[in-house]
CSV table of C-alpha atoms in Angstrom, one decimal:
chain,number,residue,atom,x,y,z
A,27,UNK,CA,82.1,117.8,93.0
A,28,UNK,CA,84.1,114.6,92.9
A,29,UNK,CA,82.2,111.3,92.7
A,30,UNK,CA,82.9,108.2,94.7
A,31,UNK,CA,86.4,106.7,94.5
A,32,UNK,CA,87.6,103.1,94.5
A,33,UNK,CA,89.5,102.6,97.7
A,34,UNK,CA,90.0,98.8,98.1
A,35,UNK,CA,89.9,95.7,95.9
A,36,UNK,CA,88.8,92.0,96.4
A,37,UNK,CA,90.5,89.4,94.2
A,38,UNK,CA,89.7,85.8,93.4
A,39,UNK,CA,92.1,83.0,93.9
A,40,UNK,CA,93.7,83.7,90.5
A,41,UNK,CA,94.5,87.3,91.6
A,42,UNK,CA,91.8,88.8,89.3
A,43,UNK,CA,89.8,91.8,90.7
A,44,UNK,CA,86.2,90.7,91.2
A,45,UNK,CA,84.9,93.6,93.3
A,46,UNK,CA,85.8,97.0,94.8
A,47,UNK,CA,85.0,99.0,97.9
A,48,UNK,CA,84.0,102.6,97.3
A,49,UNK,CA,84.7,105.7,99.3
A,50,UNK,CA,81.1,105.5,100.5
A,51,UNK,CA,81.7,101.9,101.9
A,52,UNK,CA,79.8,100.1,99.2
A,53,UNK,CA,81.1,96.8,97.9
A,54,UNK,CA,80.4,96.6,94.1
A,55,UNK,CA,81.3,94.1,91.4
A,56,UNK,CA,83.8,94.8,88.7
A,57,UNK,CA,81.0,95.1,86.2
A,58,UNK,CA,79.0,97.5,88.3
A,59,UNK,CA,82.1,99.6,88.9
A,60,UNK,CA,82.6,99.7,85.1
A,61,UNK,CA,79.0,100.9,84.6
A,62,UNK,CA,79.3,103.5,87.3
A,63,UNK,CA,82.6,104.8,85.8
A,64,UNK,CA,80.7,105.1,82.5
A,65,UNK,CA,77.9,107.0,84.2
A,66,UNK,CA,80.2,109.4,86.1
A,67,UNK,CA,79.3,108.1,89.5
A,68,UNK,CA,82.8,106.8,90.2
A,69,UNK,CA,85.7,109.1,89.3
A,70,UNK,CA,89.5,108.7,89.3
A,71,UNK,CA,89.2,105.7,87.0
A,72,UNK,CA,89.2,105.3,83.3
A,73,UNK,CA,88.0,102.6,80.9
A,74,UNK,CA,90.7,101.4,78.5
A,75,UNK,CA,90.4,98.8,75.8
A,76,UNK,CA,92.7,95.8,75.3
A,77,UNK,CA,94.0,94.8,71.9
A,78,UNK,CA,91.1,92.2,71.6
A,79,UNK,CA,88.6,95.0,72.2
A,80,UNK,CA,87.5,94.1,75.7
A,81,UNK,CA,87.2,97.0,78.1
A,82,UNK,CA,88.9,97.2,81.5
A,83,UNK,CA,89.3,99.6,84.3
A,84,UNK,CA,92.5,101.5,85.1
A,85,UNK,CA,93.2,104.0,87.9
A,86,UNK,CA,93.8,107.6,86.6
A,87,UNK,CA,96.3,108.7,89.3
A,88,UNK,CA,98.3,105.5,90.1
A,89,UNK,CA,99.9,102.9,87.9
A,90,UNK,CA,97.6,100.0,89.0
A,91,UNK,CA,95.0,98.8,91.5
A,92,UNK,CA,97.8,96.9,93.2
A,93,UNK,CA,98.4,100.0,95.3
A,94,UNK,CA,94.9,99.6,96.9
A,95,UNK,CA,94.4,97.6,100.0
A,96,UNK,CA,92.4,94.3,100.0
A,97,UNK,CA,88.7,94.6,101.1
A,98,UNK,CA,88.9,91.4,103.2
């Protein structure tokens, strides 16, 4: 059974993703999304690591979250 998917994004004025909408309609923060990906609640997303060691989310099936619509 597939978990929830990330279906939309909300960005701050700098263009950084600050929250997501899930396929169940929940609005969750970037940090909560990362935790739920780790826990297997959200699928279709992987956690990568930047050169400086900080983790970030990346979609598994598309090249970036830019393909997702805006939440608001």
